[in-house]
Amino acid sequence: MGIIIRQSTRSSLISFAGIGISAFTILWLYPRYLTREQIGMLTFLEAAAWTFLSFGSLGVFNIADRFFPYFRQSQDARHN
């Protein structure tokens, strides 16, 4: 049980560090060093990336469910 607690604590700390770095970047660095147009372009690129990511995962779970039994069989069982 100690391993799970240690790993979950470490994962939580890393997540919070990422949130802190993101907040610092967006709230302090972006306005200080980028123009409004550049911030808008970065926001657009991020939104487009999330959109393509969601479309890219369509059907992956169904494919895994369909072909998982095929990959679990031995080589001899597939050819007979």
PDB file of C-alpha atoms in Angstrom:
ATOM      1  CA  MET A   1       0.000   0.000   0.000  1.00  0.00           C
ATOM      2  CA  GLY A   2       2.922   2.328   0.605  1.00  0.00           C
ATOM      3  CA  ILE A   3       4.000   2.093  -3.036  1.00  0.00           C
ATOM      4  CA  ILE A   4       0.589   3.233  -4.251  1.00  0.00           C
ATOM      5  CA  ILE A   5       0.522   6.188  -1.867  1.00  0.00           C
ATOM      6  CA  ARG A   6       4.064   7.213  -2.839  1.00  0.00           C
ATOM      7  CA  GLN A   7       3.339   6.973  -6.561  1.00  0.00           C
ATOM      8  CA  SER A   8       0.031   8.834  -6.310  1.00  0.00           C
ATOM      9  CA  THR A   9       1.629  11.578  -4.208  1.00  0.00           C
ATOM     10  CA  ARG A  10       4.437  11.953  -6.733  1.00  0.00           C
ATOM     11  CA  SER A  11       1.963  12.049  -9.610  1.00  0.00           C
ATOM     12  CA  SER A  12      -0.128  14.694  -7.842  1.00  0.00           C
ATOM     13  CA  LEU A  13       2.932  16.863  -7.180  1.00  0.00           C
ATOM     14  CA  ILE A  14       4.002  16.633 -10.818  1.00  0.00           C
ATOM     15  CA  SER A  15       0.483  17.570 -11.942  1.00  0.00           C
ATOM     16  CA  PHE A  16       0.380  20.569  -9.602  1.00  0.00           C
ATOM     17  CA  ALA A  17       3.827  21.657 -10.798  1.00  0.00           C
ATOM     18  CA  GLY A  18       2.564  21.523 -14.382  1.00  0.00           C
ATOM     19  CA  ILE A  19      -0.455  23.618 -13.448  1.00  0.00           C
ATOM     20  CA  GLY A  20       1.821  26.142 -11.754  1.00  0.00           C
ATOM     21  CA  ILE A  21       4.142  26.367 -14.746  1.00  0.00           C
ATOM     22  CA  SER A  22       1.178  26.778 -17.098  1.00  0.00           C
ATOM     23  CA  ALA A  23      -0.372  29.502 -14.959  1.00  0.00           C
ATOM     24  CA  PHE A  24       2.950  31.356 -14.749  1.00  0.00           C
ATOM     25  CA  THR A  25       3.444  31.108 -18.498  1.00  0.00           C
ATOM     26  CA  ILE A  26      -0.059  32.219 -19.440  1.00  0.00           C
ATOM     27  CA  LEU A  27      -0.477  34.947 -16.838  1.00  0.00           C
ATOM     28  CA  TRP A  28       3.010  36.462 -16.822  1.00  0.00           C
ATOM     29  CA  LEU A  29       5.124  35.454 -19.816  1.00  0.00           C
ATOM     30  CA  TYR A  30       2.519  35.620 -22.578  1.00  0.00           C
ATOM     31  CA  PRO A  31       1.359  39.195 -21.902  1.00  0.00           C
ATOM     32  CA  ARG A  32       4.884  40.408 -21.255  1.00  0.00           C
ATOM     33  CA  TYR A  33       6.633  39.037 -24.355  1.00  0.00           C
ATOM     34  CA  LEU A  34       3.928  38.301 -26.938  1.00  0.00           C
ATOM     35  CA  THR A  35       1.530  40.510 -28.859  1.00  0.00           C
ATOM     36  CA  ARG A  36      -2.226  39.980 -28.803  1.00  0.00           C
ATOM     37  CA  GLU A  37      -2.054  38.429 -32.270  1.00  0.00           C
ATOM     38  CA  GLN A  38       0.593  35.933 -31.200  1.00  0.00           C
ATOM     39  CA  ILE A  39      -1.392  34.954 -28.108  1.00  0.00           C
ATOM     40  CA  GLY A  40      -4.470  34.493 -30.297  1.00  0.00           C
ATOM     41  CA  MET A  41      -2.524  32.300 -32.719  1.00  0.00           C
ATOM     42  CA  LEU A  42      -1.196  30.136 -29.874  1.00  0.00           C
ATOM     43  CA  THR A  43      -4.711  29.769 -28.478  1.00  0.00           C
ATOM     44  CA  PHE A  44      -6.033  28.809 -31.908  1.00  0.00           C
ATOM     45  CA  LEU A  45      -3.272  26.243 -32.447  1.00  0.00           C
ATOM     46  CA  GLU A  46      -3.956  24.691 -29.053  1.00  0.00           C
ATOM     47  CA  ALA A  47      -7.695  24.455 -29.768  1.00  0.00           C
ATOM     48  CA  ALA A  48      -7.004  22.925 -33.185  1.00  0.00           C
ATOM     49  CA  ALA A  49      -4.639  20.379 -31.654  1.00  0.00           C
ATOM     50  CA  TRP A  50      -7.261  19.313 -29.096  1.00  0.00           C
ATOM     51  CA  THR A  51      -9.860  19.025 -31.880  1.00  0.00           C
ATOM     52  CA  PHE A  52      -7.625  16.819 -34.025  1.00  0.00           C
ATOM     53  CA  LEU A  53      -6.730  14.756 -30.983  1.00  0.00           C
ATOM     54  CA  SER A  54     -10.382  14.001 -30.285  1.00  0.00           C
ATOM     55  CA  PHE A  55     -11.013  13.020 -33.917  1.00  0.00           C
ATOM     56  CA  GLY A  56      -7.878  10.902 -33.952  1.00  0.00           C
ATOM     57  CA  SER A  57      -9.106   8.703 -31.131  1.00  0.00           C
ATOM     58  CA  LEU A  58     -12.433   7.878 -32.797  1.00  0.00           C
ATOM     59  CA  GLY A  59     -12.771   4.151 -33.311  1.00  0.00           C
ATOM     60  CA  VAL A  60      -9.540   3.163 -31.606  1.00  0.00           C
ATOM     61  CA  PHE A  61     -11.345   1.442 -28.753  1.00  0.00           C
ATOM     62  CA  ASN A  62     -13.619  -0.501 -31.119  1.00  0.00           C
ATOM     63  CA  ILE A  63     -10.621  -1.645 -33.135  1.00  0.00           C
ATOM     64  CA  ALA A  64      -8.883  -2.832 -29.991  1.00  0.00           C
ATOM     65  CA  ASP A  65     -11.979  -4.773 -28.893  1.00  0.00           C
ATOM     66  CA  ARG A  66     -12.386  -6.354 -32.304  1.00  0.00           C
ATOM     67  CA  PHE A  67      -8.807  -7.519 -32.848  1.00  0.00           C
ATOM     68  CA  PHE A  68      -7.740  -8.278 -29.272  1.00  0.00           C
ATOM     69  CA  PRO A  69      -8.897 -11.953 -29.403  1.00  0.00           C
ATOM     70  CA  TYR A  70      -6.971 -12.401 -32.677  1.00  0.00           C
ATOM     71  CA  PHE A  71      -3.726 -11.285 -31.093  1.00  0.00           C
ATOM     72  CA  ARG A  72      -4.333 -13.362 -27.953  1.00  0.00           C
ATOM     73  CA  GLN A  73      -4.530 -16.653 -29.900  1.00  0.00           C
ATOM     74  CA  SER A  74      -1.420 -18.655 -30.565  1.00  0.00           C
ATOM     75  CA  GLN A  75       0.062 -18.839 -34.054  1.00  0.00           C
ATOM     76  CA  ASP A  76      -1.193 -22.420 -34.555  1.00  0.00           C
ATOM     77  CA  ALA A  77      -4.782 -21.595 -33.568  1.00  0.00           C
ATOM     78  CA  ARG A  78      -5.022 -18.831 -36.187  1.00  0.00           C
ATOM     79  CA  HIS A  79      -3.927 -21.033 -39.079  1.00  0.00           C
ATOM     80  CA  ASN A  80      -6.182 -24.015 -38.343  1.00  0.00           C
TER      81      ASN A  80
END
